């Protein structure tokens, strides 16, 4: 009992040190975070000890889970993989299994075991939790890094479809911005606009928001150029059709100019 209470106290102290007030108490952010990591490791060790001494399988699994989460907070990924392997063997279909497979994938990726991490992510998406959307994003992002654009697009677009039904803001943010980057590589400017317009509107604080807005401005410019080419192509088109192309040219060009100005102003701040 004492070991379990100790683990709880240590985790609470570790989390406090990740708060700005904790930074002040510890004498600075760097010291606070280092001490927080040490406390998470101590809490994980206490929960691991509890798992070894308890006889009830459900309680053993519960403390394995806590120890794995605390080690993940401390970025001890080797230990996370070890503990999650035990947890999943003991509780393969618990309400924590989806998250466990996701954390397994993240930890394996941090250890540069990319093939093994993909296996874990694929296990994760078998469970209907918010972590399945993040795992599917990781699978799609891996395909994109490898140059498999069709597989990446299919995977990430599927993620967007299921996220409409059961939103997870983190996975949706990642997926929208990455689809914008993918379509940029394909030079599919209308799809760049479709995905990045939603991305920058919904998630303006994303770390690559400014880069995405610049790409969006470029996409508007390319679409304007296409409409201008349509208008002056020399083909037999009606006056009405030509007027439509010119109107679309002006519309896209105005959006490009406006977005470029917004990006410039943001850079000058």
PDB file of C-alpha atoms in Angstrom:
ATOM      1  CA  UNK A   1       0.000   0.000   0.000  1.00  0.00           C
ATOM      2  CA  UNK A   2       2.804   2.396   0.909  1.00  0.00           C
ATOM      3  CA  UNK A   3       4.544   1.816  -2.426  1.00  0.00           C
ATOM      4  CA  UNK A   4       1.356   2.615  -4.337  1.00  0.00           C
ATOM      5  CA  UNK A   5       0.814   5.848  -2.420  1.00  0.00           C
ATOM      6  CA  UNK A   6       4.453   6.793  -2.939  1.00  0.00           C
ATOM      7  CA  UNK A   7       4.061   6.379  -6.695  1.00  0.00           C
ATOM      8  CA  UNK A   8       1.031   8.685  -6.682  1.00  0.00           C
ATOM      9  CA  UNK A   9       2.841  11.354  -4.680  1.00  0.00           C
ATOM     10  CA  UNK A  10       5.912  11.189  -6.904  1.00  0.00           C
ATOM     11  CA  UNK A  11       3.827  11.568 -10.068  1.00  0.00           C
ATOM     12  CA  UNK A  12       1.955  14.551  -8.620  1.00  0.00           C
ATOM     13  CA  UNK A  13       5.267  16.204  -7.773  1.00  0.00           C
ATOM     14  CA  UNK A  14       6.613  15.456 -11.236  1.00  0.00           C
ATOM     15  CA  UNK A  15       3.602  17.069 -12.910  1.00  0.00           C
ATOM     16  CA  UNK A  16       3.815  20.138 -10.675  1.00  0.00           C
ATOM     17  CA  UNK A  17       7.379  20.719 -11.833  1.00  0.00           C
ATOM     18  CA  UNK A  18       6.131  20.948 -15.435  1.00  0.00           C
ATOM     19  CA  UNK A  19       4.020  23.958 -14.528  1.00  0.00           C
ATOM     20  CA  UNK A  20       5.468  27.513 -14.702  1.00  0.00           C
ATOM     21  CA  UNK A  21       5.039  27.778 -10.922  1.00  0.00           C
ATOM     22  CA  UNK A  22       7.102  24.606 -10.627  1.00  0.00           C
ATOM     23  CA  UNK A  23       9.836  26.183 -12.765  1.00  0.00           C
ATOM     24  CA  UNK A  24      10.039  29.029 -10.284  1.00  0.00           C
ATOM     25  CA  UNK A  25      10.148  26.744  -7.254  1.00  0.00           C
ATOM     26  CA  UNK A  26      12.897  24.586  -8.784  1.00  0.00           C
ATOM     27  CA  UNK A  27      15.090  27.519  -9.759  1.00  0.00           C
ATOM     28  CA  UNK A  28      14.440  27.512 -13.488  1.00  0.00           C
ATOM     29  CA  UNK A  29      12.744  25.530 -16.233  1.00  0.00           C
ATOM     30  CA  UNK A  30      15.730  23.318 -17.066  1.00  0.00           C
ATOM     31  CA  UNK A  31      16.187  22.222 -13.459  1.00  0.00           C
ATOM     32  CA  UNK A  32      12.458  21.685 -13.007  1.00  0.00           C
ATOM     33  CA  UNK A  33      12.155  19.457 -16.066  1.00  0.00           C
ATOM     34  CA  UNK A  34      15.203  17.412 -15.098  1.00  0.00           C
ATOM     35  CA  UNK A  35      13.817  16.858 -11.614  1.00  0.00           C
ATOM     36  CA  UNK A  36      10.382  16.077 -13.056  1.00  0.00           C
ATOM     37  CA  UNK A  37      11.886  13.361 -15.246  1.00  0.00           C
ATOM     38  CA  UNK A  38      13.683  11.878 -12.243  1.00  0.00           C
ATOM     39  CA  UNK A  39      10.456  11.841 -10.207  1.00  0.00           C
ATOM     40  CA  UNK A  40       8.540  10.144 -13.040  1.00  0.00           C
ATOM     41  CA  UNK A  41      11.240   7.461 -13.127  1.00  0.00           C
ATOM     42  CA  UNK A  42      10.927   6.957  -9.376  1.00  0.00           C
ATOM     43  CA  UNK A  43       7.122   6.747  -9.656  1.00  0.00           C
ATOM     44  CA  UNK A  44       7.459   4.200 -12.463  1.00  0.00           C
ATOM     45  CA  UNK A  45       9.855   2.109 -10.368  1.00  0.00           C
ATOM     46  CA  UNK A  46       7.373   2.139  -7.484  1.00  0.00           C
ATOM     47  CA  UNK A  47       4.512   1.005  -9.714  1.00  0.00           C
ATOM     48  CA  UNK A  48       6.717  -1.692 -11.268  1.00  0.00           C
ATOM     49  CA  UNK A  49       7.498  -2.954  -7.778  1.00  0.00           C
ATOM     50  CA  UNK A  50       3.788  -2.963  -6.923  1.00  0.00           C
ATOM     51  CA  UNK A  51       3.034  -4.976 -10.069  1.00  0.00           C
ATOM     52  CA  UNK A  52       5.602  -7.563  -9.023  1.00  0.00           C
ATOM     53  CA  UNK A  53       4.291  -7.934  -5.466  1.00  0.00           C
ATOM     54  CA  UNK A  54       0.529  -7.893  -6.089  1.00  0.00           C
ATOM     55  CA  UNK A  55      -1.195 -11.203  -6.723  1.00  0.00           C
ATOM     56  CA  UNK A  56      -4.398 -10.007  -8.375  1.00  0.00           C
ATOM     57  CA  UNK A  57      -3.915 -10.054 -12.210  1.00  0.00           C
ATOM     58  CA  UNK A  58      -6.106  -6.987 -12.740  1.00  0.00           C
ATOM     59  CA  UNK A  59      -4.126  -4.953 -10.213  1.00  0.00           C
ATOM     60  CA  UNK A  60      -0.859  -6.172 -11.688  1.00  0.00           C
ATOM     61  CA  UNK A  61      -1.950  -4.958 -15.115  1.00  0.00           C
ATOM     62  CA  UNK A  62      -3.118  -1.626 -13.705  1.00  0.00           C
ATOM     63  CA  UNK A  63       0.290  -0.924 -12.180  1.00  0.00           C
ATOM     64  CA  UNK A  64       2.159  -2.105 -15.258  1.00  0.00           C
ATOM     65  CA  UNK A  65       0.110   0.418 -17.195  1.00  0.00           C
ATOM     66  CA  UNK A  66       0.869   3.236 -14.766  1.00  0.00           C
ATOM     67  CA  UNK A  67       4.575   2.382 -14.801  1.00  0.00           C
ATOM     68  CA  UNK A  68       4.643   2.360 -18.607  1.00  0.00           C
ATOM     69  CA  UNK A  69       2.927   5.761 -18.807  1.00  0.00           C
ATOM     70  CA  UNK A  70       5.306   7.248 -16.255  1.00  0.00           C
ATOM     71  CA  UNK A  71       8.345   5.900 -18.056  1.00  0.00           C
ATOM     72  CA  UNK A  72       6.959   7.378 -21.262  1.00  0.00           C
ATOM     73  CA  UNK A  73       6.701  10.765 -19.531  1.00  0.00           C
ATOM     74  CA  UNK A  74      10.363  10.323 -18.563  1.00  0.00           C
ATOM     75  CA  UNK A  75      11.273   9.292 -22.133  1.00  0.00           C
ATOM     76  CA  UNK A  76      12.728   5.949 -21.019  1.00  0.00           C
ATOM     77  CA  UNK A  77      11.502   4.275 -24.181  1.00  0.00           C
ATOM     78  CA  UNK A  78      13.343   0.981 -23.715  1.00  0.00           C
ATOM     79  CA  UNK A  79      11.567   0.491 -20.409  1.00  0.00           C
ATOM     80  CA  UNK A  80       8.231   1.574 -21.923  1.00  0.00           C
ATOM     81  CA  UNK A  81       8.472  -1.139 -24.593  1.00  0.00           C
ATOM     82  CA  UNK A  82       9.332  -3.731 -21.962  1.00  0.00           C
ATOM     83  CA  UNK A  83       6.422  -2.800 -19.682  1.00  0.00           C
ATOM     84  CA  UNK A  84       3.856  -2.423 -22.468  1.00  0.00           C
ATOM     85  CA  UNK A  85       4.811  -5.825 -23.845  1.00  0.00           C
ATOM     86  CA  UNK A  86       3.978  -7.326 -20.445  1.00  0.00           C
ATOM     87  CA  UNK A  87       0.791  -5.270 -20.156  1.00  0.00           C
ATOM     88  CA  UNK A  88      -0.514  -6.243 -23.605  1.00  0.00           C
ATOM     89  CA  UNK A  89       0.317  -9.907 -23.018  1.00  0.00           C
ATOM     90  CA  UNK A  90      -1.673  -9.832 -19.785  1.00  0.00           C
ATOM     91  CA  UNK A  91      -4.525  -7.584 -21.029  1.00  0.00           C
ATOM     92  CA  UNK A  92      -4.734  -7.866 -24.819  1.00  0.00           C
ATOM     93  CA  UNK A  93      -8.278  -6.501 -25.091  1.00  0.00           C
ATOM     94  CA  UNK A  94      -8.575  -4.007 -22.256  1.00  0.00           C
ATOM     95  CA  UNK A  95      -9.952  -0.491 -22.606  1.00  0.00           C
ATOM     96  CA  UNK A  96      -6.322   0.688 -22.585  1.00  0.00           C
ATOM     97  CA  UNK A  97      -5.107  -1.606 -25.375  1.00  0.00           C
ATOM     98  CA  UNK A  98      -5.512   0.939 -28.182  1.00  0.00           C
ATOM     99  CA  UNK A  99      -3.559   3.598 -26.328  1.00  0.00           C
ATOM    100  CA  UNK A 100      -0.987   0.983 -25.267  1.00  0.00           C
ATOM    101  CA  UNK A 101      -0.288  -0.005 -28.867  1.00  0.00           C
ATOM    102  CA  UNK A 102      -0.003   3.672 -29.823  1.00  0.00           C
ATOM    103  CA  UNK A 103       2.489   4.381 -27.036  1.00  0.00           C
ATOM    104  CA  UNK A 104       4.347   1.251 -28.088  1.00  0.00           C
ATOM    105  CA  UNK A 105       4.561   2.608 -31.629  1.00  0.00           C
ATOM    106  CA  UNK A 106       5.731   6.021 -30.444  1.00  0.00           C
ATOM    107  CA  UNK A 107       8.380   4.483 -28.195  1.00  0.00           C
ATOM    108  CA  UNK A 108       9.663   2.150 -30.904  1.00  0.00           C
ATOM    109  CA  UNK A 109       9.824   5.073 -33.338  1.00  0.00           C
ATOM    110  CA  UNK A 110      11.836   7.052 -30.776  1.00  0.00           C
ATOM    111  CA  UNK A 111      14.230   4.099 -30.618  1.00  0.00           C
ATOM    112  CA  UNK A 112      14.555   4.186 -34.444  1.00  0.00           C
ATOM    113  CA  UNK A 113      12.829   0.795 -34.742  1.00  0.00           C
ATOM    114  CA  UNK A 114      10.616   2.033 -37.571  1.00  0.00           C
ATOM    115  CA  UNK A 115       9.433  -1.324 -38.908  1.00  0.00           C
ATOM    116  CA  UNK A 116       8.410  -2.458 -35.432  1.00  0.00           C
ATOM    117  CA  UNK A 117       6.671   0.844 -34.771  1.00  0.00           C
ATOM    118  CA  UNK A 118       4.520   0.379 -37.897  1.00  0.00           C
ATOM    119  CA  UNK A 119       3.473  -3.043 -36.643  1.00  0.00           C
ATOM    120  CA  UNK A 120       2.392  -1.431 -33.369  1.00  0.00           C
ATOM    121  CA  UNK A 121       0.460   1.335 -35.131  1.00  0.00           C
ATOM    122  CA  UNK A 122      -1.355  -1.245 -37.248  1.00  0.00           C
ATOM    123  CA  UNK A 123      -2.341  -3.076 -34.076  1.00  0.00           C
ATOM    124  CA  UNK A 124      -3.543   0.207 -32.598  1.00  0.00           C
ATOM    125  CA  UNK A 125      -6.025   0.921 -35.401  1.00  0.00           C
ATOM    126  CA  UNK A 126      -7.830  -2.337 -34.601  1.00  0.00           C
ATOM    127  CA  UNK A 127      -9.190  -0.587 -31.498  1.00  0.00           C
ATOM    128  CA  UNK A 128     -11.759   2.193 -31.850  1.00  0.00           C
ATOM    129  CA  UNK A 129     -10.134   4.927 -29.798  1.00  0.00           C
ATOM    130  CA  UNK A 130      -8.830   8.427 -30.624  1.00  0.00           C
ATOM    131  CA  UNK A 131      -5.368   6.875 -30.709  1.00  0.00           C
ATOM    132  CA  UNK A 132      -6.326   4.842 -33.774  1.00  0.00           C
ATOM    133  CA  UNK A 133      -6.585   8.097 -35.770  1.00  0.00           C
ATOM    134  CA  UNK A 134      -3.157   9.193 -34.601  1.00  0.00           C
ATOM    135  CA  UNK A 135      -1.743   5.769 -35.438  1.00  0.00           C
ATOM    136  CA  UNK A 136      -3.283   5.871 -38.923  1.00  0.00           C
ATOM    137  CA  UNK A 137      -1.714   9.289 -39.376  1.00  0.00           C
ATOM    138  CA  UNK A 138       1.692   7.819 -38.462  1.00  0.00           C
ATOM    139  CA  UNK A 139       1.198   5.057 -41.040  1.00  0.00           C
ATOM    140  CA  UNK A 140       0.292   7.595 -43.724  1.00  0.00           C
ATOM    141  CA  UNK A 141       3.174   9.889 -42.776  1.00  0.00           C
ATOM    142  CA  UNK A 142       5.581   6.949 -43.020  1.00  0.00           C
ATOM    143  CA  UNK A 143       4.337   6.197 -46.537  1.00  0.00           C
ATOM    144  CA  UNK A 144       4.814   9.873 -47.456  1.00  0.00           C
ATOM    145  CA  UNK A 145       8.410   9.873 -46.161  1.00  0.00           C
ATOM    146  CA  UNK A 146       9.098   6.800 -48.287  1.00  0.00           C
ATOM    147  CA  UNK A 147       7.708   8.501 -51.398  1.00  0.00           C
ATOM    148  CA  UNK A 148       4.600   6.299 -51.617  1.00  0.00           C
ATOM    149  CA  UNK A 149       2.321   9.239 -52.326  1.00  0.00           C
ATOM    150  CA  UNK A 150      -0.708   7.221 -53.439  1.00  0.00           C
ATOM    151  CA  UNK A 151      -0.656   5.056 -50.316  1.00  0.00           C
ATOM    152  CA  UNK A 152      -0.092   8.102 -48.138  1.00  0.00           C
ATOM    153  CA  UNK A 153      -2.963  10.030 -49.745  1.00  0.00           C
ATOM    154  CA  UNK A 154      -5.382   7.104 -49.449  1.00  0.00           C
ATOM    155  CA  UNK A 155      -4.436   6.506 -45.817  1.00  0.00           C
ATOM    156  CA  UNK A 156      -4.651  10.144 -44.768  1.00  0.00           C
ATOM    157  CA  UNK A 157      -7.868  10.843 -46.673  1.00  0.00           C
ATOM    158  CA  UNK A 158      -9.420   7.796 -45.006  1.00  0.00           C
ATOM    159  CA  UNK A 159      -8.314   9.280 -41.695  1.00  0.00           C
ATOM    160  CA  UNK A 160     -10.144  12.508 -42.521  1.00  0.00           C
ATOM    161  CA  UNK A 161     -13.313  10.571 -43.336  1.00  0.00           C
ATOM    162  CA  UNK A 162     -13.432   8.762 -40.014  1.00  0.00           C
ATOM    163  CA  UNK A 163     -12.386  11.900 -38.129  1.00  0.00           C
ATOM    164  CA  UNK A 164     -15.512  13.670 -39.439  1.00  0.00           C
ATOM    165  CA  UNK A 165     -17.586  11.117 -37.540  1.00  0.00           C
ATOM    166  CA  UNK A 166     -15.465  11.039 -34.374  1.00  0.00           C
ATOM    167  CA  UNK A 167     -13.229  14.134 -34.204  1.00  0.00           C
ATOM    168  CA  UNK A 168      -9.837  14.041 -32.517  1.00  0.00           C
ATOM    169  CA  UNK A 169      -8.318  17.535 -32.841  1.00  0.00           C
ATOM    170  CA  UNK A 170      -4.704  16.371 -32.614  1.00  0.00           C
ATOM    171  CA  UNK A 171      -5.035  13.754 -35.351  1.00  0.00           C
ATOM    172  CA  UNK A 172      -7.138  16.075 -37.501  1.00  0.00           C
ATOM    173  CA  UNK A 173      -4.589  18.884 -37.243  1.00  0.00           C
ATOM    174  CA  UNK A 174      -1.698  16.582 -38.194  1.00  0.00           C
ATOM    175  CA  UNK A 175      -3.661  15.010 -41.043  1.00  0.00           C
ATOM    176  CA  UNK A 176      -4.857  18.252 -42.647  1.00  0.00           C
ATOM    177  CA  UNK A 177      -1.441  19.904 -42.703  1.00  0.00           C
ATOM    178  CA  UNK A 178       0.251  16.748 -43.980  1.00  0.00           C
ATOM    179  CA  UNK A 179      -2.295  16.300 -46.765  1.00  0.00           C
ATOM    180  CA  UNK A 180      -1.621  19.895 -47.784  1.00  0.00           C
ATOM    181  CA  UNK A 181       2.098  19.095 -47.995  1.00  0.00           C
ATOM    182  CA  UNK A 182       1.428  15.902 -49.939  1.00  0.00           C
ATOM    183  CA  UNK A 183      -0.757  17.641 -52.528  1.00  0.00           C
ATOM    184  CA  UNK A 184       1.869  20.374 -52.781  1.00  0.00           C
ATOM    185  CA  UNK A 185       4.365  17.709 -53.841  1.00  0.00           C
ATOM    186  CA  UNK A 186       1.850  16.492 -56.430  1.00  0.00           C
ATOM    187  CA  UNK A 187       1.170  20.069 -57.585  1.00  0.00           C
ATOM    188  CA  UNK A 188      -2.545  19.411 -57.195  1.00  0.00           C
ATOM    189  CA  UNK A 189      -3.337  23.012 -56.367  1.00  0.00           C
ATOM    190  CA  UNK A 190      -7.076  22.666 -55.824  1.00  0.00           C
ATOM    191  CA  UNK A 191      -6.538  19.946 -53.258  1.00  0.00           C
ATOM    192  CA  UNK A 192      -3.794  22.025 -51.634  1.00  0.00           C
ATOM    193  CA  UNK A 193      -6.377  24.786 -51.237  1.00  0.00           C
ATOM    194  CA  UNK A 194      -9.048  22.413 -49.971  1.00  0.00           C
ATOM    195  CA  UNK A 195      -6.913  20.921 -47.209  1.00  0.00           C
ATOM    196  CA  UNK A 196      -4.772  23.909 -46.209  1.00  0.00           C
ATOM    197  CA  UNK A 197      -7.672  26.356 -46.051  1.00  0.00           C
ATOM    198  CA  UNK A 198      -9.336  24.115 -43.494  1.00  0.00           C
ATOM    199  CA  UNK A 199      -6.035  23.504 -41.697  1.00  0.00           C
ATOM    200  CA  UNK A 200      -5.094  27.163 -41.197  1.00  0.00           C
ATOM    201  CA  UNK A 201      -8.649  28.130 -40.219  1.00  0.00           C
ATOM    202  CA  UNK A 202      -9.156  25.329 -37.685  1.00  0.00           C
ATOM    203  CA  UNK A 203      -5.630  25.126 -36.295  1.00  0.00           C
ATOM    204  CA  UNK A 204      -3.922  28.528 -36.610  1.00  0.00           C
ATOM    205  CA  UNK A 205      -1.381  27.759 -33.864  1.00  0.00           C
ATOM    206  CA  UNK A 206       0.175  24.754 -35.607  1.00  0.00           C
ATOM    207  CA  UNK A 207       3.963  24.948 -35.678  1.00  0.00           C
ATOM    208  CA  UNK A 208       4.089  25.072 -39.511  1.00  0.00           C
ATOM    209  CA  UNK A 209       1.071  27.343 -39.955  1.00  0.00           C
ATOM    210  CA  UNK A 210       3.090  30.148 -41.575  1.00  0.00           C
ATOM    211  CA  UNK A 211       4.706  27.774 -44.054  1.00  0.00           C
ATOM    212  CA  UNK A 212       1.273  26.355 -44.888  1.00  0.00           C
ATOM    213  CA  UNK A 213      -0.127  29.852 -45.499  1.00  0.00           C
ATOM    214  CA  UNK A 214       2.757  30.605 -47.866  1.00  0.00           C
ATOM    215  CA  UNK A 215       2.031  27.388 -49.763  1.00  0.00           C
ATOM    216  CA  UNK A 216      -1.636  28.324 -49.859  1.00  0.00           C
ATOM    217  CA  UNK A 217      -0.753  31.684 -51.399  1.00  0.00           C
ATOM    218  CA  UNK A 218       1.391  29.905 -53.980  1.00  0.00           C
ATOM    219  CA  UNK A 219      -1.481  27.540 -54.783  1.00  0.00           C
ATOM    220  CA  UNK A 220      -3.816  30.504 -55.343  1.00  0.00           C
ATOM    221  CA  UNK A 221      -1.203  32.027 -57.676  1.00  0.00           C
ATOM    222  CA  UNK A 222      -0.833  28.814 -59.675  1.00  0.00           C
ATOM    223  CA  UNK A 223      -4.619  28.499 -59.992  1.00  0.00           C
ATOM    224  CA  UNK A 224      -4.795  32.105 -61.186  1.00  0.00           C
ATOM    225  CA  UNK A 225      -2.162  31.346 -63.814  1.00  0.00           C
ATOM    226  CA  UNK A 226      -4.128  28.315 -65.005  1.00  0.00           C
ATOM    227  CA  UNK A 227      -7.302  30.363 -65.375  1.00  0.00           C
ATOM    228  CA  UNK A 228      -5.406  33.059 -67.279  1.00  0.00           C
ATOM    229  CA  UNK A 229      -4.003  30.431 -69.642  1.00  0.00           C
ATOM    230  CA  UNK A 230      -7.518  29.116 -70.201  1.00  0.00           C
ATOM    231  CA  UNK A 231      -8.685  32.613 -71.124  1.00  0.00           C
ATOM    232  CA  UNK A 232      -5.880  33.258 -73.639  1.00  0.00           C
ATOM    233  CA  UNK A 233      -5.438  29.739 -74.953  1.00  0.00           C
ATOM    234  CA  UNK A 234      -6.592  30.688 -78.424  1.00  0.00           C
ATOM    235  CA  UNK A 235      -9.162  27.918 -78.529  1.00  0.00           C
ATOM    236  CA  UNK A 236     -12.660  28.645 -79.771  1.00  0.00           C
ATOM    237  CA  UNK A 237     -14.421  29.759 -76.620  1.00  0.00           C
ATOM    238  CA  UNK A 238     -17.439  31.953 -76.195  1.00  0.00           C
ATOM    239  CA  UNK A 239     -17.262  35.453 -74.786  1.00  0.00           C
ATOM    240  CA  UNK A 240     -19.165  34.204 -71.771  1.00  0.00           C
ATOM    241  CA  UNK A 241     -16.641  31.431 -71.141  1.00  0.00           C
ATOM    242  CA  UNK A 242     -13.725  33.809 -71.569  1.00  0.00           C
ATOM    243  CA  UNK A 243     -15.304  36.208 -69.073  1.00  0.00           C
ATOM    244  CA  UNK A 244     -15.680  33.340 -66.611  1.00  0.00           C
ATOM    245  CA  UNK A 245     -11.992  32.437 -66.926  1.00  0.00           C
ATOM    246  CA  UNK A 246     -10.989  36.072 -66.421  1.00  0.00           C
ATOM    247  CA  UNK A 247     -13.203  36.385 -63.351  1.00  0.00           C
ATOM    248  CA  UNK A 248     -11.680  33.223 -61.882  1.00  0.00           C
ATOM    249  CA  UNK A 249      -8.204  34.533 -62.692  1.00  0.00           C
ATOM    250  CA  UNK A 250      -8.888  37.738 -60.758  1.00  0.00           C
ATOM    251  CA  UNK A 251     -10.481  35.874 -57.869  1.00  0.00           C
ATOM    252  CA  UNK A 252      -7.516  33.535 -57.373  1.00  0.00           C
ATOM    253  CA  UNK A 253      -4.999  36.337 -57.888  1.00  0.00           C
ATOM    254  CA  UNK A 254      -6.672  38.546 -55.272  1.00  0.00           C
ATOM    255  CA  UNK A 255      -6.597  35.687 -52.766  1.00  0.00           C
ATOM    256  CA  UNK A 256      -2.921  35.106 -53.528  1.00  0.00           C
ATOM    257  CA  UNK A 257      -2.016  38.770 -53.013  1.00  0.00           C
ATOM    258  CA  UNK A 258      -4.022  38.977 -49.798  1.00  0.00           C
ATOM    259  CA  UNK A 259      -2.451  35.815 -48.364  1.00  0.00           C
ATOM    260  CA  UNK A 260       1.082  36.868 -49.317  1.00  0.00           C
ATOM    261  CA  UNK A 261       0.465  40.176 -47.519  1.00  0.00           C
ATOM    262  CA  UNK A 262      -0.778  38.352 -44.410  1.00  0.00           C
ATOM    263  CA  UNK A 263       2.345  36.165 -44.388  1.00  0.00           C
ATOM    264  CA  UNK A 264       4.619  39.185 -44.822  1.00  0.00           C
ATOM    265  CA  UNK A 265       2.937  41.009 -41.950  1.00  0.00           C
ATOM    266  CA  UNK A 266       3.250  37.939 -39.712  1.00  0.00           C
ATOM    267  CA  UNK A 267       6.982  37.706 -40.499  1.00  0.00           C
ATOM    268  CA  UNK A 268       7.475  41.375 -39.635  1.00  0.00           C
ATOM    269  CA  UNK A 269       5.949  41.025 -36.164  1.00  0.00           C
TER     270      UNK A 269
END
